[in-house]
Short mmCIF file of C-alpha atoms in Angstrom, two decimals:
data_model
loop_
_atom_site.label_atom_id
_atom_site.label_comp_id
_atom_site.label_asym_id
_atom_site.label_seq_id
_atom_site.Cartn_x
_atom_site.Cartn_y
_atom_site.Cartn_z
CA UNK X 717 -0.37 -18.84 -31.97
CA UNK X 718 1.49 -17.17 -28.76
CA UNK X 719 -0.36 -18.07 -25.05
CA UNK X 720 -0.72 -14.00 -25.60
CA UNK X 721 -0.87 -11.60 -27.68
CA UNK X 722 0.40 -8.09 -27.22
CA UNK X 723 -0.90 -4.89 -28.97
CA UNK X 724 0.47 -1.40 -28.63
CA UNK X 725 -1.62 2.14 -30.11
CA UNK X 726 -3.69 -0.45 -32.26
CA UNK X 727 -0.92 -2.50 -33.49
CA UNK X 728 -0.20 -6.22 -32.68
CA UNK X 729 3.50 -6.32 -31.73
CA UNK X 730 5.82 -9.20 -32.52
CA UNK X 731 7.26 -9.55 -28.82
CA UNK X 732 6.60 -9.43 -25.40
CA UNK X 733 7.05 -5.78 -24.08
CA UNK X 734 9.28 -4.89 -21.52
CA UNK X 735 7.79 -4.70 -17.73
CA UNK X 736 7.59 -1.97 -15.88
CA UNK X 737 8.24 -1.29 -12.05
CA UNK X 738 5.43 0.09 -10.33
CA UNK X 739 4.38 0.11 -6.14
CA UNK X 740 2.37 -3.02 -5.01
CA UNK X 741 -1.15 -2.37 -3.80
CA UNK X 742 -0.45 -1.96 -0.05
CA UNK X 743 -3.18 -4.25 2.54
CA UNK X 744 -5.12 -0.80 3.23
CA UNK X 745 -7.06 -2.84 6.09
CA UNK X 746 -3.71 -3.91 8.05
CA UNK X 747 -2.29 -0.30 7.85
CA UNK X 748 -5.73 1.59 9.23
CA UNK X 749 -5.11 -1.05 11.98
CA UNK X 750 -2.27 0.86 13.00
CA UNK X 751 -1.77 3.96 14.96
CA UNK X 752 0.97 5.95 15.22
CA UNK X 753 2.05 10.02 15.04
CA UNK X 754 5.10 12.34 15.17
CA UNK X 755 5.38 13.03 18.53
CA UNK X 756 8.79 12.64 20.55
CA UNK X 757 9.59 8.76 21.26
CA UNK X 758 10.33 8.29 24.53
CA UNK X 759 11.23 5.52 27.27
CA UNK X 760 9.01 3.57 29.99
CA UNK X 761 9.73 6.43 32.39
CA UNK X 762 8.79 9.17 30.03
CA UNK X 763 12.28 10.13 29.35
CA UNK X 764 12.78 11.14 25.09
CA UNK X 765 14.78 8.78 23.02
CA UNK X 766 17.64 10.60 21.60
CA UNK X 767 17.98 8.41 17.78
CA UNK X 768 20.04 9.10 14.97
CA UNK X 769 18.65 9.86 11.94
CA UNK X 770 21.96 11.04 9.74
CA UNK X 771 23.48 9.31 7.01
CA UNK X 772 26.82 8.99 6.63
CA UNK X 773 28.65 6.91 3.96
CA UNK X 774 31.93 6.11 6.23
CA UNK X 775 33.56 5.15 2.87
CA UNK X 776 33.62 8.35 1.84
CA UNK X 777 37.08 9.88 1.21
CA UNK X 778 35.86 13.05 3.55
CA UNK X 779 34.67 10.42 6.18
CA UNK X 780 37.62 8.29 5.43
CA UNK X 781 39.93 11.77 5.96
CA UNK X 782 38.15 13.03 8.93
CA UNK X 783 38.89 9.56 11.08
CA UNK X 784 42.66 9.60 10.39
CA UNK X 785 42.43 13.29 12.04
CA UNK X 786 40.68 12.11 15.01
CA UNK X 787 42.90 9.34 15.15
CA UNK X 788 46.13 11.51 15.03
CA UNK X 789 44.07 13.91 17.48
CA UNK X 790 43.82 10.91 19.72
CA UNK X 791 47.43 9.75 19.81
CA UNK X 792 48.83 13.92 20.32
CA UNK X 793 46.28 13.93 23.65
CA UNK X 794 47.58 10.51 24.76
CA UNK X 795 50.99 11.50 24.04
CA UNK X 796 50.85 14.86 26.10
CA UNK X 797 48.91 13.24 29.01
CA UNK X 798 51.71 10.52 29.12
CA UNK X 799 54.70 13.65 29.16
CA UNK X 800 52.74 15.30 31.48
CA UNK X 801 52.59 12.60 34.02
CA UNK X 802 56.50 11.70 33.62
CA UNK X 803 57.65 15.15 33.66
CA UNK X 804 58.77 16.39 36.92
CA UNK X 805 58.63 20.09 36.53
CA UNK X 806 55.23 20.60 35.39
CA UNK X 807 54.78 23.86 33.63
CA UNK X 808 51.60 24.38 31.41
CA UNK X 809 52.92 27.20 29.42
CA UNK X 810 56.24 25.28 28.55
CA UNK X 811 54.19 22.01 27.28
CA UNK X 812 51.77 24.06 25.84
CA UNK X 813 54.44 26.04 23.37
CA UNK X 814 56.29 22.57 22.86
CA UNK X 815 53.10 21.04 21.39
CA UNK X 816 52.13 24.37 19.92
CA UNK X 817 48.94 24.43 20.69
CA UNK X 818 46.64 27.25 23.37
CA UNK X 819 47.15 26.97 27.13
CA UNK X 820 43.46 26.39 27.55
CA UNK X 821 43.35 23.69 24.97
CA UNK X 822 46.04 21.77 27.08
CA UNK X 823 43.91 22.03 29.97
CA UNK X 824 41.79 20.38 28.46
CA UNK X 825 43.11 17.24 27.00
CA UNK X 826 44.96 16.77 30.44
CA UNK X 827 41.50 16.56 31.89
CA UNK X 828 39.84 13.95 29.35
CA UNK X 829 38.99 10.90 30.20
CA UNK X 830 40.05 7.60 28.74
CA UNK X 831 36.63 7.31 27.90
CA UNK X 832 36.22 10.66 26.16
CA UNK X 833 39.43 9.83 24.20
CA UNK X 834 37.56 6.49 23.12
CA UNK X 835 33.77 8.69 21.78
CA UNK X 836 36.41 10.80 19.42
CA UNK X 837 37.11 7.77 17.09
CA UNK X 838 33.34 8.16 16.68
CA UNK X 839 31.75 10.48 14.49
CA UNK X 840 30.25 13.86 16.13
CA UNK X 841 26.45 13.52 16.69
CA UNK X 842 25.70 17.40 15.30
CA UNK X 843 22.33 18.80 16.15
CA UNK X 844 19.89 17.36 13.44
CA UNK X 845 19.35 19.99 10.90
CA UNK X 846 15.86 20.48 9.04
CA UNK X 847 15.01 17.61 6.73
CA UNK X 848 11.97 17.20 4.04
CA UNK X 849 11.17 14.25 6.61
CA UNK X 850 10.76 15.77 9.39
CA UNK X 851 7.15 15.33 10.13
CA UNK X 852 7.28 11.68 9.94
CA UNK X 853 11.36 10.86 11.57
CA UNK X 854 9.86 10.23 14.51
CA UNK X 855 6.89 7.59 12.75
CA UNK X 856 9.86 5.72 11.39
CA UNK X 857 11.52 5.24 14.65
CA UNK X 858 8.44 4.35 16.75
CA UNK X 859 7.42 2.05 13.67
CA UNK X 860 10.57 0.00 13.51
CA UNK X 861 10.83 -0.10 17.45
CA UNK X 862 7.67 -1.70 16.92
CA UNK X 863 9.24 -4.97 14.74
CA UNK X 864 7.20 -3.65 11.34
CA UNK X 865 9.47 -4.18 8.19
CA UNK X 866 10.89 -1.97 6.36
CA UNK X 867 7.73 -2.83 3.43
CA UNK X 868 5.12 -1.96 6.56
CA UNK X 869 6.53 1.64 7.20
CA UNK X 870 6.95 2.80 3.90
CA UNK X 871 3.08 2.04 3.20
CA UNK X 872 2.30 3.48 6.33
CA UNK X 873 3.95 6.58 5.40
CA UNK X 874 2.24 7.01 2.23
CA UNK X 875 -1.13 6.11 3.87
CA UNK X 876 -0.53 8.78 6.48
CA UNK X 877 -0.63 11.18 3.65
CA UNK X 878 3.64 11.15 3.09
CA UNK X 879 4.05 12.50 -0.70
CA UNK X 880 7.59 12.61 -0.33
CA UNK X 881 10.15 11.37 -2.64
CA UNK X 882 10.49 7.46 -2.85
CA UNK X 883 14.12 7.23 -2.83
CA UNK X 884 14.16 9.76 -0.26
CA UNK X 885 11.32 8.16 1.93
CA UNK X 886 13.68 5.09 1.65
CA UNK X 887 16.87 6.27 2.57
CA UNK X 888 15.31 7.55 5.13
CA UNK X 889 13.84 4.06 6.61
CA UNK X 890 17.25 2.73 6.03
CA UNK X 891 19.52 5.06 7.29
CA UNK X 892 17.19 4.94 11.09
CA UNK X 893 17.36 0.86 11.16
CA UNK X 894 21.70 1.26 10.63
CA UNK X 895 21.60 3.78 12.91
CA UNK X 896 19.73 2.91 15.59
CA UNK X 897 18.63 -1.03 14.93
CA UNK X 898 21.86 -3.19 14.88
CA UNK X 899 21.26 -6.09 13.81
CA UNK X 900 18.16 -5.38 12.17
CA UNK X 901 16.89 -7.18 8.60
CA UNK X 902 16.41 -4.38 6.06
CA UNK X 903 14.46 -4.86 2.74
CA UNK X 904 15.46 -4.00 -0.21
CA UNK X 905 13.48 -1.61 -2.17
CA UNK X 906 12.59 -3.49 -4.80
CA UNK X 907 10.26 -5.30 -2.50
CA UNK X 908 8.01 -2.09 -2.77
CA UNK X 909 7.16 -2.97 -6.58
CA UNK X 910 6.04 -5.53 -8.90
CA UNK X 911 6.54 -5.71 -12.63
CA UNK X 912 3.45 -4.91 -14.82
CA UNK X 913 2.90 -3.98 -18.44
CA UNK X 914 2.91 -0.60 -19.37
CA UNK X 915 -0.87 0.78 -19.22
CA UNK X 916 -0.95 1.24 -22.58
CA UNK X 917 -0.01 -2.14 -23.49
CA UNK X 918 -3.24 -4.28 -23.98
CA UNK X 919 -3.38 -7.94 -24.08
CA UNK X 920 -5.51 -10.91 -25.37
CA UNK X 921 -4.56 -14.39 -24.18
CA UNK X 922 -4.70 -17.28 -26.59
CA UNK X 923 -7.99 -19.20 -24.54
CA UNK X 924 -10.13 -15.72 -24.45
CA UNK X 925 -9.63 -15.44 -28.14
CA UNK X 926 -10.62 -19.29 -28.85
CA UNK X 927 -13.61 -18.67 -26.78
CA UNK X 928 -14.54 -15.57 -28.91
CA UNK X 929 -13.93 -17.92 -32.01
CA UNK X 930 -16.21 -20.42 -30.75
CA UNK X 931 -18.67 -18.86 -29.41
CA UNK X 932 -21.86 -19.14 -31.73
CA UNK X 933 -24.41 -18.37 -28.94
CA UNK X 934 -26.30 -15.01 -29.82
CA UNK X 935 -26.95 -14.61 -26.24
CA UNK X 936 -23.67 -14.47 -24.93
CA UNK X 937 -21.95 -11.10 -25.45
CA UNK X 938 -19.16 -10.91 -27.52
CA UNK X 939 -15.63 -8.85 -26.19
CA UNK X 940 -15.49 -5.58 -28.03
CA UNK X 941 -11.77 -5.94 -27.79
CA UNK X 942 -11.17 -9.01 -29.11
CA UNK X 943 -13.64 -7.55 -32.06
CA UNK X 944 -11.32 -4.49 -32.10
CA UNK X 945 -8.18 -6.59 -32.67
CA UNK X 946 -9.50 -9.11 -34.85
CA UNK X 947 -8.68 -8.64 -38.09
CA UNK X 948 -4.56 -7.84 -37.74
CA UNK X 949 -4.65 -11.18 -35.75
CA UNK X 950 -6.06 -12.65 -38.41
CA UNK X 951 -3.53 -11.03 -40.93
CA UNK X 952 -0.76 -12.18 -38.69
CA UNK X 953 -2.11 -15.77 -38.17
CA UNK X 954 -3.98 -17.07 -40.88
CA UNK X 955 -4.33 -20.48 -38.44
CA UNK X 956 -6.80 -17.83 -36.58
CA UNK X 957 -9.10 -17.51 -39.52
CA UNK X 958 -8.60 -21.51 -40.59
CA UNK X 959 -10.21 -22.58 -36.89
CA UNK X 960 -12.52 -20.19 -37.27
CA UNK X 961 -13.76 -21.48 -40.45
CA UNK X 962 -13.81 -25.39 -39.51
CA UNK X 963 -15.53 -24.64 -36.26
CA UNK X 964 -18.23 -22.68 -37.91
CA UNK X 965 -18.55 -25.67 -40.67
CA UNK X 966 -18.71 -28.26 -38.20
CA UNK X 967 -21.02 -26.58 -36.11
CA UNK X 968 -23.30 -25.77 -39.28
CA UNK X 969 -23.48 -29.71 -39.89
CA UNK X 970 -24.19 -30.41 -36.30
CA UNK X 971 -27.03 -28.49 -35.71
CA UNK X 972 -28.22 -29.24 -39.09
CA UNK X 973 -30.60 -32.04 -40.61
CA UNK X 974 -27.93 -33.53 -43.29
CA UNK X 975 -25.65 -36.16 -42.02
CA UNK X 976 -24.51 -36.46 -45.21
CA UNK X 977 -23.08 -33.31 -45.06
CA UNK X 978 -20.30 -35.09 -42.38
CA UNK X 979 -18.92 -37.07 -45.09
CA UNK X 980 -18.04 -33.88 -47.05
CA UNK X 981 -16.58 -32.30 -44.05
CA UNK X 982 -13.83 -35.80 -43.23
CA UNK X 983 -13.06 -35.64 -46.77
CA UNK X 984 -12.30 -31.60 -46.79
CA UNK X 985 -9.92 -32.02 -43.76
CA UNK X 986 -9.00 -35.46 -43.34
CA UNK X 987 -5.35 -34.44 -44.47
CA UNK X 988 -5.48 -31.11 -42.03
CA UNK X 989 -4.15 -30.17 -38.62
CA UNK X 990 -7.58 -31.96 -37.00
CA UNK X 991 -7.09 -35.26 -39.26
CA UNK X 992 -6.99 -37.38 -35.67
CA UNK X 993 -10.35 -35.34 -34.98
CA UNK X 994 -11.89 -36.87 -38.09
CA UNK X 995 -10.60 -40.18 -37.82
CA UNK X 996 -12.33 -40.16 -33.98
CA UNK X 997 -15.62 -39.27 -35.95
CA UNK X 998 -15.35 -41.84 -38.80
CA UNK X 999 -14.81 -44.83 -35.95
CA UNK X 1000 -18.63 -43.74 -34.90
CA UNK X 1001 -19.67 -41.90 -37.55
CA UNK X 1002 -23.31 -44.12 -37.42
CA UNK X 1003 -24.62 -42.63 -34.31
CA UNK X 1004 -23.35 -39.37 -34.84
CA UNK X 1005 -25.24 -39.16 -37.81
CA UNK X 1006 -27.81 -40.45 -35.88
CA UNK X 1007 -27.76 -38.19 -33.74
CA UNK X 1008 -27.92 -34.88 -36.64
CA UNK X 1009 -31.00 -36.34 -38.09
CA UNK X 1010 -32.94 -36.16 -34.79
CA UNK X 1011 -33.40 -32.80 -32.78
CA UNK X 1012 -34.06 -34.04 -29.40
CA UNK X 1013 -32.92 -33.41 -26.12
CA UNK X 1014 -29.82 -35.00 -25.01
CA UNK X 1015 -31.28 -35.43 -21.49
CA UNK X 1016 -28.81 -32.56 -19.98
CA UNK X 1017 -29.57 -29.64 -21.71
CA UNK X 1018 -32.32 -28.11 -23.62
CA UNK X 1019 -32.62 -26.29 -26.93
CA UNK X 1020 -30.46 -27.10 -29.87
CA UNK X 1021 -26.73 -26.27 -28.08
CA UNK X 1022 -27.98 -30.38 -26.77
CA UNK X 1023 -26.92 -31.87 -30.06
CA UNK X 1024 -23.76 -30.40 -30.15
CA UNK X 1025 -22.92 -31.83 -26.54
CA UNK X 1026 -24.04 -34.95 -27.67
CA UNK X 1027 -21.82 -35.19 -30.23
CA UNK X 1028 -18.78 -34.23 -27.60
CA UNK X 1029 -20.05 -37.37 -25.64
CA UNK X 1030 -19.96 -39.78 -28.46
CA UNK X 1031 -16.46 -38.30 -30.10
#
């Protein structure tokens, strides 16, 4: 018989069904503990923090395509500023045509700086354009400034009322800490979930059902489900229905009056699964038997369940 057993629109399934991914029960206490809104973030002396909230796969063949051309941009600038200063005649319009480019653009790259030169073989920082995240960018940020992981913003989010998108939620969270947070240990997402049973999977583990079989108190309530299921278990496993049977004997004799009765029970399942069971009860079989012909309190318990726990003591 399986540690559990597995049933699926009434039916008792031969396997274990596949898990399921679904979010972990956030600590709802630890998140109302914390505080935080949309408003700009901003340094000790009031002044905003500019952060960068763009993703950008730098892989990409675009991204890959637009840094050769700011690379080439680079070394035409460097390579006019260097004419420029070696040429003796210095005429704008004549170095302008000879590079083929505007007069005003010329003036230009002769003013840049090393510096500027070095912020093109960066990406441009566009203006941040409207995203379905908008109302809670600026949460992430001030969150993650804070030292919360990744796990501790994302449940904050959805506790702040965030119905967003989980992927896009993430990506979010993830694209702020490259961004902004080098250096910074990121989570991976599947830390968000844990691996259940589908909810219409129900289960009944191999010690709740041997309880239910051995059970023969009318005052304890019996599990509907277990009562529900019963009879394909028993189809399945006939070993269900045998240990129901020799429980039910044996517990017959024992709170019985006819010791007798023992002998028959050894002899029926001396050659069975429990034969070590009846050999334990043969090697004291005299005050067991002793014990069924008198109803009397085993000094622990009252009411005839005492007998029984007798008997457990003896065996």
């Amino acid at each position: 018989l399986p540690q559990t057993l597995f049933f699926h629109e009434g039916r008792l399934l031969d396997r274990e069904p596949k898990k399921v991914y679904v979010e972990r029960t956030p600590d709802s206490v630890y998140l109302a503990k914390l505080s935080y809104d949309n408003s700009v973030p901003r340094n000790s002396d009031g002044s905003e923090i500019v952060f960068d909230n763009k993703k950008r796969d730098l892989s990409s063949p675009q991204y890959q395509k637009q840094a050769e051309s700011r690379r080439e941009k680079q070394q035409l600038i460097r390579t006019i500023q260097t004419y420029w200063a070696e040429t003796e005649k210095k005429d704008p319009f004549h170095l302008a045509h000879q590079f083929n480019i505007h007069p005003i653009t010329l003036k230009k790259y002769l003013q840049m700086t090393e510096e500027d030169l070095c912020q093109m073989g960066q990406p441009r920082n566009y203006k941040k354009r409207k995203t379905v995240m908008d109302d809670y960018l600026n949460i992430i940020f001030k969150i993650m400034q804070d030292g919360h992981p990744d796990d501790i913003i994302y449940f904050y989010l959805r506790y702040s009322g965030c119905d967003k998108n989980q992927k896009t939620v993430w990506s979010y969270i993830q694209t702020i800490s490259k961004n902004n947070f080098s250096g910074r240990k990121s989570m991976h997402s599947n830390r968000l979930f844990r691996q259940v049973y589908p909810e219409d999977v129900r289960m009944i583990r191999r010690n709740r059902l041997l309880n239910y079989l051995l059970t023969v108190n009318p005052k304890t309530k019996k599990e509907h489900q277990i009562e529900e299921y019963l009879p394909a278990i028993k189809e399945k496993y006939p070993i269900v229905s045998e240990t129901e049977t020799i429980f039910r004997e044996f517990h017959t004799i024992i709170m019985g009056d006819s010791p007798d009765d023992l002998d028959i029970f050894i002899h029926a399942y001396q050659d069975s699964p429990i034969d070590s069971f009846c050999q334990s009860i043969k090697r004291d079989i005299a005050p067991i038997k002793n014990a069924i012909s008198h109803s009397i309190s085993s000094g622990f318990v009252e009411g005839n369940n005492n007998k029984f726990k007798l008997i457990k003591r003896i065996v």
